[in-house]
Amino acid sequence: MCRQDRKAALEGERLFIYLCFMGISLRFNRLTMFLGLVILAKANVVIAQEKNQVPFKENRFQESAWQKVKENWAGNQLCAQWDTSQNHYAGPLKLQLNNGNQVVIELSNQGVAKISFWPKNAKQDHLSYAVANALVAETILPEYRDLITDPRSGMQHHANYLFTLINSGQKFWISMCPFRMGLVDGQNNPIVTDDASMPWVEEGHQITHNFQLNDGERFLGLGEKTGPLDRRGNAYTLWNTDCFGYSVDQDPMYVSVPYYVGFNGNIPYGVFVDHSAKSVFNFGAANTRFTSISVMDDHFVYYLLAGNSLFDITQKYTQLTGRNTMPPKWSLGFHQSRWGYQSSTEIEELVFDFRTRNLPLDAVHLDIPYMQDNKVFTFDSVRFKNPKKLVDILQSKGVNTVVILDPGIKVEKGYQPYQTGIKNDLFVKYPDGSFYEAGVWPGNCHFPDFTKQQTRDFWMNEMKFYSQMGVKGYWNDMNEPAAWGKEVPTFIRFYAENHQWDLIKARNIYGFNMAKTTATGATQLLGERPFVLTRAGFAGIQRYSAVWTGDNVASDEHLLLSARLINSMGMSGIGFCGADVGGFSKPATSELYVRWMSLGAFTPFFRAHKTIGMPRSEPWSFGEDNLQIVRYYLQMRYRLMPYLYSSFYQMCSTGMPVNRNLAFLSSNIQNEPQIFNESFQNQFLFGDALLVAPVASTDKLASVYLPKLVNSQRWYHLYTDQLFQPGTEAMVKSPLHALPVFVKGGSILPEFNVTGKNTDVVSDTLVIHLYHTGEEPTVIAEKNFSVNGRLLSSRSTDFVLWEDDGKSVLKQSTDLSLIPSNGIFRKTLLEFHPETRKLNVVSQGGSANYASGYHFVKLVWHGYVNVLEPNISSGKDMRNTMSLKVLQRSNTSFAFSVPMYQTDLMEMSSVMRCYETVIKVEDFFPSKGGTEVQISWK
């Protein structure tokens, strides 16, 4: 409204008051009164237009309707004020809303915006357990004001201020009246936008934030959640829950991660809600208007993450909440567990059976039967009479011991942990100050308050009981917290670093803090990387612990669900995760067990576990034929250890999970709907090179989608080298012994040539498989890009081969890379140029005294018509060249050998010949005098 119009409106209002006064005093006629009413109505409409920025027509029905909406929904009249006198933004941007609330915005030019919504009566004090690296607000100048037009709906949004967040041009925008925010791309097309009239809704003890729901928008994430890969059309509750034998559509579950990635067309964005309080995420369930997030708290803090790919968003999220801690190498091997191993003798016999049957094994888990009367920090004095001797015996056989720890401390006089907890006021309380008490495995228990430093110190001190025996693995269970009856009173109190929370805020971080305390204590006591496993957790749990998907069921539905759960947790930061292979509850058929073991070989955490009272589920429990298949996949897991261990290093360094849904690979989500198809949504990438297609145990044929590739025209069958075209659906054989696994063209795949009894055994030969893209130099566009500061062609692939002692704690160096605290490691960048037939081997740091177990490196070329004798060059200047005299041509068509009795795979056609070259280690890796070795072939 112009200044003159407002002045006229106010003058009209004054005239009406004057006329009314005169009409009353002098008894003017009715005409005078009528004229005054007309003037007042006009003035009110003009003022309403200015206040709400809504061009209403001048009739009493619309004005009345608008007034009713304003009375019911404060969001419609939200406007913000910001002092722009200095015309710049520095530090937190504080916006005062006209309803008394405040919004504080912090921006980073790394593509992150933090938004804090504070109701007028809320104390501005926010406690976060999830955020590991607080956002550093940077000075970002507002650029201009403009109208943003949504190309899908044609709607226009006011954008009074835009702030460029990342180099690609994505911007954070603010509309001051009505107050809304969002992200736009470089062409000012909306990516994510607050709801037009209800961005914030306050209802009692709950605050809801609403985003506009766009046509075709997809949503991925929320960690451990059942349901489809695309969350659209569903709602989920974040409330850690003990759910034994859960259904395939169970919600909520054990772990809560309030983070998701939306795709508006092909452009991703991330939303992380920094609240542990009970919350609900609604992705258009029972409405077509908005995505809503409701949090049971007195304020609302969330982060918007801008990026150009799912990996880009994942990097930002894991930078914010922390990345996985590099686990001990042995924890990547196979773990055997059962609720029912009753004695030291039974455990020793179990390990003996693994070794005599030539089955690799790295860990055995001890469930609650090892304890005295199920009390934590005890061993049964009869059945586990000498626990240190048992741990030593297992260690001598190359097997580590993992003990279960439950949080409940039995109420029992004379029980030392109980006495210490009572004396030092360490347990969760009722509002009246008495300790909360509930029944779990030992009987009536109190529960440590892990939000209190004194409690954390107490727990870490008690862990000496295990560390003195040589225990290196800790399994945190029942930490939702679980109690018989499940309904823990919500009004029990937690210290929460002196914030005094109730269960509504503290439940979701109970398991998180227990695992954090366990990991911190174990690291201090051992002086090396411990293995910690937890059932319950929250965003950021990856900094301390691996996670498993709880008490699942022996069924094909759960087998397929387990892949989806692991993939979802991986993109939500929790990359070291797995499921109870074979199903925890109910008996497994032999086909189900074998199929699940083959799938488990391609998951970050690989453990078989079964409940008490069920038939035995060790690898030999289902007959000799099935044992051969299980042995093959166990050995494949260990053969792939160089690839897997390096993939874990990549995850801990960058946030890229080991198991990835196919959206990580796609550059055009909009044009690749097969990724979200129910038939293909369980498929995943295992590291950079492998694609795995989970199949039910009864299926002998599998329908598989091979995604489109930017830098290759080929997918290879892992076992046969059979070729498949990217972007196609294929029907492939999937007999019980052959889980469908494929290799991406252009990939580097390192492995051992043989496997030993555990991860300590290193093959003397490192095998590096190199897969052709299917394109020759003449058809490749001359495009280059930079990786780690090095210029690569558009068809190049790089792989970082990581080697260390497998146990030293990794810390950030001055250049932000991860290196072991003892400084002993080797980090080698392999740059593969399949179209020019070159492999560069580049040193990225390491120890001169690193003693590698390898003596030879075998290069295996896949997809080449022929390979002539290769040359190897070494040294900084690449001038010292020598010719390799030994070249082995192999007539076999198999990249990975399969058991000889499985003839059906050998009948597959269209396979390529492999070519092999063996090189001495000292010739392959850069020498002390140089930083690079180049291998080329014709």
CSV table of N, CA, C and O in Angstrom, one decimal, residues 338 340-348 364-372 378-391 394 401-403 465 469:
chain,number,residue,atom,x,y,z
A,338,ARG,N,24.2,-67.0,19.9
A,338,ARG,CA,22.9,-67.6,20.2
A,338,ARG,C,22.5,-67.3,21.6
A,338,ARG,O,23.4,-67.3,22.5
A,340,GLY,N,21.5,-69.0,24.3
A,340,GLY,CA,21.4,-70.4,24.7
A,340,GLY,C,22.7,-71.1,24.8
A,340,GLY,O,22.7,-72.2,25.2
A,341,TYR,N,23.8,-70.4,24.5
A,341,TYR,CA,25.1,-71.1,24.8
A,341,TYR,C,25.3,-71.0,26.3
A,341,TYR,O,25.4,-69.9,26.9
A,342,GLN,N,25.4,-72.1,26.9
A,342,GLN,CA,25.2,-72.2,28.4
A,342,GLN,C,26.4,-72.3,29.2
A,342,GLN,O,26.4,-72.2,30.4
A,343,SER,N,27.6,-72.6,28.6
A,343,SER,CA,28.8,-72.8,29.4
A,343,SER,C,30.0,-72.6,28.6
A,343,SER,O,30.0,-72.5,27.3
A,344,SER,N,31.2,-72.5,29.3
A,344,SER,CA,32.5,-72.3,28.6
A,344,SER,C,32.7,-73.5,27.7
A,344,SER,O,33.3,-73.3,26.6
A,345,THR,N,32.4,-74.7,28.2
A,345,THR,CA,32.6,-75.9,27.4
A,345,THR,C,31.9,-75.8,26.0
A,345,THR,O,32.5,-76.1,25.0
A,346,GLU,N,30.7,-75.4,26.1
A,346,GLU,CA,29.9,-75.3,24.8
A,346,GLU,C,30.5,-74.3,23.9
A,346,GLU,O,30.5,-74.5,22.7
A,347,ILE,N,31.0,-73.2,24.4
A,347,ILE,CA,31.6,-72.1,23.6
A,347,ILE,C,32.9,-72.7,23.0
A,347,ILE,O,33.2,-72.5,21.8
A,348,GLU,N,33.7,-73.4,23.7
A,348,GLU,CA,35.0,-73.9,23.2
A,348,GLU,C,34.7,-75.0,22.1
A,348,GLU,O,35.4,-75.0,21.1
A,364,VAL,N,32.7,-64.6,18.9
A,364,VAL,CA,31.6,-65.3,19.5
A,364,VAL,C,30.9,-64.4,20.5
A,364,VAL,O,31.6,-63.7,21.3
A,365,HIS,N,29.6,-64.3,20.5
A,365,HIS,CA,28.8,-63.5,21.4
A,365,HIS,C,28.2,-64.3,22.6
A,365,HIS,O,27.7,-65.3,22.4
A,366,LEU,N,28.4,-63.7,23.8
A,366,LEU,CA,27.8,-64.3,25.0
A,366,LEU,C,26.6,-63.6,25.4
A,366,LEU,O,26.6,-62.4,25.8
A,367,ASP,N,25.4,-64.3,25.3
A,367,ASP,CA,24.1,-63.7,25.7
A,367,ASP,C,24.0,-63.8,27.2
A,367,ASP,O,24.9,-64.3,27.9
A,368,ILE,N,22.8,-63.5,27.7
A,368,ILE,CA,22.6,-63.4,29.2
A,368,ILE,C,22.9,-64.6,30.0
A,368,ILE,O,23.2,-64.5,31.2
A,369,PRO,N,22.9,-65.9,29.4
A,369,PRO,CA,23.2,-67.0,30.3
A,369,PRO,C,24.6,-67.0,30.9
A,369,PRO,O,24.9,-67.7,31.8
A,370,TYR,N,25.5,-66.2,30.3
A,370,TYR,CA,26.9,-66.1,30.9
A,370,TYR,C,26.9,-65.5,32.3
A,370,TYR,O,27.8,-65.7,33.1
A,371,MET,N,25.8,-64.7,32.6
A,371,MET,CA,25.8,-63.9,33.9
A,371,MET,C,25.3,-64.7,35.1
A,371,MET,O,24.7,-65.7,34.9
A,372,GLN,N,25.7,-64.3,36.2
A,372,GLN,CA,25.2,-64.8,37.5
A,372,GLN,C,23.8,-64.2,37.7
A,372,GLN,O,23.7,-63.0,38.0
A,378,THR,N,28.8,-59.6,35.9
A,378,THR,CA,29.1,-60.8,36.7
A,378,THR,C,29.2,-62.0,35.6
A,378,THR,O,28.8,-61.9,34.5
A,379,PHE,N,29.9,-63.1,36.1
A,379,PHE,CA,29.9,-64.3,35.3
A,379,PHE,C,29.3,-65.4,36.2
A,379,PHE,O,29.6,-65.4,37.4
A,380,ASP,N,28.6,-66.3,35.6
A,380,ASP,CA,28.1,-67.5,36.4
A,380,ASP,C,29.2,-68.3,37.0
A,380,ASP,O,30.1,-68.7,36.2
A,381,SER,N,29.2,-68.5,38.3
A,381,SER,CA,30.4,-69.1,39.0
A,381,SER,C,30.5,-70.6,38.7
A,381,SER,O,31.6,-71.2,39.0
A,382,VAL,N,29.5,-71.2,38.1
A,382,VAL,CA,29.6,-72.7,37.9
A,382,VAL,C,29.8,-72.9,36.4
A,382,VAL,O,30.7,-73.6,36.0
A,383,ARG,N,28.9,-72.4,35.5
A,383,ARG,CA,29.0,-72.7,34.1
A,383,ARG,C,30.1,-71.9,33.4
A,383,ARG,O,30.6,-72.4,32.3
A,384,PHE,N,30.4,-70.8,33.9
A,384,PHE,CA,31.6,-70.0,33.4
A,384,PHE,C,32.5,-69.7,34.5
A,384,PHE,O,32.7,-68.6,34.9
A,385,LYS,N,33.1,-70.8,35.0
A,385,LYS,CA,33.9,-70.8,36.3
A,385,LYS,C,35.1,-69.9,36.1
A,385,LYS,O,35.5,-69.2,37.1
A,386,ASN,N,35.8,-70.0,35.0
A,386,ASN,CA,37.0,-69.2,34.8
A,386,ASN,C,36.9,-68.4,33.5
A,386,ASN,O,37.4,-68.8,32.4
A,387,PRO,N,36.2,-67.3,33.5
A,387,PRO,CA,36.0,-66.5,32.3
A,387,PRO,C,37.2,-66.0,31.6
A,387,PRO,O,37.3,-66.0,30.4
A,388,LYS,N,38.2,-65.6,32.4
A,388,LYS,CA,39.5,-65.1,31.8
A,388,LYS,C,40.2,-66.2,31.0
A,388,LYS,O,40.7,-66.0,29.9
A,389,LYS,N,40.1,-67.4,31.5
A,389,LYS,CA,40.7,-68.6,30.8
A,389,LYS,C,40.0,-68.8,29.5
A,389,LYS,O,40.6,-69.1,28.4
A,390,LEU,N,38.7,-68.7,29.5
A,390,LEU,CA,37.9,-68.9,28.3
A,390,LEU,C,38.2,-67.8,27.2
A,390,LEU,O,38.4,-68.1,26.1
A,391,VAL,N,38.3,-66.6,27.7
A,391,VAL,CA,38.6,-65.5,26.7
A,391,VAL,C,40.0,-65.7,26.1
A,391,VAL,O,40.2,-65.5,24.9
A,394,LEU,N,39.9,-68.6,23.5
A,394,LEU,CA,39.3,-68.1,22.3
A,394,LEU,C,40.3,-67.2,21.5
A,394,LEU,O,40.4,-67.3,20.3
A,401,THR,N,35.9,-62.3,22.0
A,401,THR,CA,34.7,-62.5,22.9
A,401,THR,C,33.9,-61.2,23.0
A,401,THR,O,34.5,-60.1,23.3
A,402,VAL,N,32.6,-61.3,22.7
A,402,VAL,CA,31.7,-60.1,22.9
A,402,VAL,C,30.7,-60.5,23.9
A,402,VAL,O,30.0,-61.5,23.9
A,403,VAL,N,30.6,-59.6,25.0
A,403,VAL,CA,29.6,-59.9,26.1
A,403,VAL,C,28.5,-58.9,26.0
A,403,VAL,O,28.6,-57.7,25.6
A,465,PHE,N,35.9,-54.8,34.9
A,465,PHE,CA,35.6,-56.3,35.2
A,465,PHE,C,35.8,-57.1,34.0
A,465,PHE,O,36.3,-58.2,34.0
A,469,MET,N,39.8,-59.1,31.8
A,469,MET,CA,39.8,-60.5,31.3
A,469,MET,C,40.2,-60.6,29.8
A,469,MET,O,40.3,-61.7,29.2
